[in-house]
Amino acid sequence: MTNLFEASIEKNETNSFFRGEKNYFVRTPDFDQHNHGANLGGHVESFLRASNDNAEVFDEAFIKFLESLEVTKEDLTHFMANLSAFFALKNRDKLEGATLFRSPDSIESKLVKSYLTKISNTDIYLTEKDRLYIHANFISKNGNDILFNTLKEIDKG
């Protein structure tokens, strides 16, 4: 079976992988939507287990995805789903070697804060705020408060 994450690296399509575009769409069992968790939990998890060197490749691809996010409801959905899946898997020790979000000053943490700040300056924030907090609480329960703390900062001020 082809590892879709590995294929996305070879084709320079990792952003499409994280968005579930092209051949990287994995349908959820109940809805006609992309299953971000299945992509990360299946393809990325096995990619990371294959070699110690693969963690750095994954980390770089995830950062590249965060850098590519546009201020749209669709990209916000991909952002929230990938972050939630990442932290759920990381909390269960399923993402061997991935070093993302170890520090609030890391590049990926700064990208999350920057993206949420941009979103907060649009009507999207008002319509998606409840969903953002649902994801923030889920991520917090899985060991990281970056989303929750950033949302609190935005709402405070």
Coordinates of C-alpha atoms in Angstrom, one line a residue:
M1 CA 0.0 0.0 0.0
T2 CA 1.3 3.4 -0.9
N3 CA 2.0 5.8 2.0
L4 CA 0.1 9.0 1.0
F5 CA 2.3 11.2 3.1
E6 CA 5.5 9.8 1.5
A7 CA 3.9 10.3 -1.9
S8 CA 3.0 13.9 -1.1
I9 CA 6.6 14.5 -0.2
E10 CA 7.9 13.0 -3.4
K11 CA 5.4 15.2 -5.4
N12 CA 6.0 18.3 -3.3
E13 CA 2.3 18.2 -2.4
T14 CA 2.4 18.1 1.4
N15 CA 0.1 21.1 1.7
S16 CA -2.5 19.1 -0.4
F17 CA -2.0 16.2 1.9
F18 CA -2.8 18.2 5.0
R19 CA -5.9 19.7 3.3
G20 CA -7.1 16.4 1.8
E21 CA -6.9 17.6 -1.7
K22 CA -6.3 15.6 -4.9
N23 CA -5.5 12.0 -4.1
Y24 CA -5.1 12.7 -0.4
F25 CA -8.8 12.9 0.4
V26 CA -9.8 10.3 3.0
R27 CA -13.6 10.2 3.5
T28 CA -15.0 10.2 7.0
P29 CA -17.3 7.2 7.6
D30 CA -20.3 9.3 8.3
F31 CA -19.9 12.5 6.2
D32 CA -18.6 13.5 2.8
Q33 CA -15.6 15.3 4.4
H34 CA -11.9 14.7 4.7
N35 CA -10.7 12.7 7.7
H36 CA -7.6 14.6 8.8
G37 CA -7.1 12.2 11.8
A38 CA -6.9 9.2 9.5
N39 CA -4.3 10.8 7.3
L40 CA -2.1 11.8 10.3
G41 CA -2.8 8.6 12.3
G42 CA -2.3 6.3 9.4
H43 CA 0.1 7.7 6.8
V44 CA 2.2 10.1 9.0
E45 CA 2.4 7.7 11.9
S46 CA 3.8 4.8 9.7
F47 CA 6.1 7.3 7.9
L48 CA 7.6 8.3 11.2
R49 CA 8.0 4.7 12.4
A50 CA 9.9 3.9 9.2
S51 CA 13.0 6.0 10.0
N52 CA 14.4 8.2 12.7
D53 CA 15.2 10.8 10.0
N54 CA 11.6 11.1 9.0
A55 CA 10.5 13.2 12.0
E56 CA 12.4 16.2 10.8
V57 CA 10.8 15.8 7.3
F58 CA 7.3 15.7 8.9
D59 CA 8.0 18.7 11.2
E60 CA 9.2 20.8 8.2
A61 CA 6.1 19.8 6.1
F62 CA 3.8 20.7 8.9
I63 CA 5.4 24.1 9.4
K64 CA 5.2 24.6 5.6
F65 CA 1.4 23.8 5.8
L66 CA 1.0 26.4 8.7
E67 CA 2.8 29.0 6.6
S68 CA 0.5 28.4 3.6
L69 CA -2.8 29.0 5.5
E70 CA -5.1 31.6 4.0
V71 CA -7.6 33.6 6.0
T72 CA -10.6 31.5 4.9
K73 CA -13.2 29.3 6.6
E74 CA -11.9 26.3 4.6
D75 CA -8.3 26.8 5.7
L76 CA -9.4 27.4 9.3
T77 CA -11.2 24.1 9.2
H78 CA -8.0 22.3 8.0
F79 CA -6.0 24.2 10.6
M80 CA -8.2 23.1 13.5
A81 CA -8.6 19.5 12.3
N82 CA -4.8 19.0 11.7
L83 CA -3.9 20.6 15.1
S84 CA -6.4 18.5 16.9
A85 CA -5.3 15.3 15.2
F86 CA -1.7 16.1 15.8
F87 CA -2.1 16.7 19.5
A88 CA -4.4 13.7 20.0
L89 CA -1.8 11.4 18.3
K90 CA 1.2 13.1 20.0
N91 CA -0.5 12.6 23.4
R92 CA -0.8 8.9 22.7
D93 CA 2.8 8.7 21.6
K94 CA 1.9 7.9 18.0
L95 CA 4.1 10.5 16.3
E96 CA 7.5 9.2 17.0
G97 CA 10.2 11.9 17.0
A98 CA 8.0 14.8 16.0
T99 CA 9.3 17.8 17.9
L100 CA 6.7 20.4 17.1
F101 CA 5.2 22.7 19.7
R102 CA 7.7 22.0 22.4
S103 CA 8.1 25.8 23.1
P104 CA 5.8 28.7 22.9
D105 CA 8.6 30.5 21.1
S106 CA 9.0 27.9 18.4
I107 CA 8.3 28.9 14.8
E108 CA 5.2 26.7 14.6
S109 CA 3.8 28.2 17.8
K110 CA 4.4 31.7 16.4
L111 CA 2.7 30.7 13.1
V112 CA -0.4 29.4 15.1
K113 CA -0.6 32.7 17.0
S114 CA -0.1 34.8 13.9
Y115 CA -2.8 32.8 11.9
L116 CA -5.3 33.1 14.8
T117 CA -4.6 36.8 15.1
K118 CA -5.3 37.3 11.4
I119 CA -8.5 35.2 11.6
S120 CA -9.6 37.2 14.7
N121 CA -9.7 40.4 12.6
T122 CA -12.4 38.9 10.3
D123 CA -16.0 37.9 10.5
I124 CA -14.8 34.3 10.3
Y125 CA -13.7 34.6 13.9
L126 CA -17.2 35.5 15.1
T127 CA -18.9 32.6 13.2
E128 CA -16.2 30.0 14.1
K129 CA -15.3 31.1 17.6
D130 CA -17.3 28.4 19.3
R131 CA -15.7 25.7 17.1
L132 CA -12.3 27.2 17.8
Y133 CA -12.8 26.9 21.6
I134 CA -14.0 23.3 21.2
H135 CA -10.8 22.5 19.4
A136 CA -8.8 24.5 21.9
N137 CA -10.3 22.5 24.8
F138 CA -9.7 19.2 23.1
I139 CA -6.0 20.2 22.4
S140 CA -5.6 21.3 26.0
K141 CA -6.9 18.0 27.2
N142 CA -4.3 16.4 25.0
G143 CA -1.4 18.3 26.6
N144 CA -1.0 21.6 24.9
D145 CA -2.6 25.0 25.7
I146 CA -1.3 27.0 22.7
L147 CA -4.7 27.4 21.0
F148 CA -6.6 28.0 24.2
N149 CA -4.0 30.6 25.5
T150 CA -3.9 32.4 22.1
L151 CA -7.7 32.6 22.0
K152 CA -7.8 34.0 25.5
E153 CA -5.2 36.7 24.6
I154 CA -7.2 37.6 21.5
D155 CA -10.5 37.9 23.4
K156 CA -8.9 39.8 26.2
G157 CA -7.6 42.4 24.0

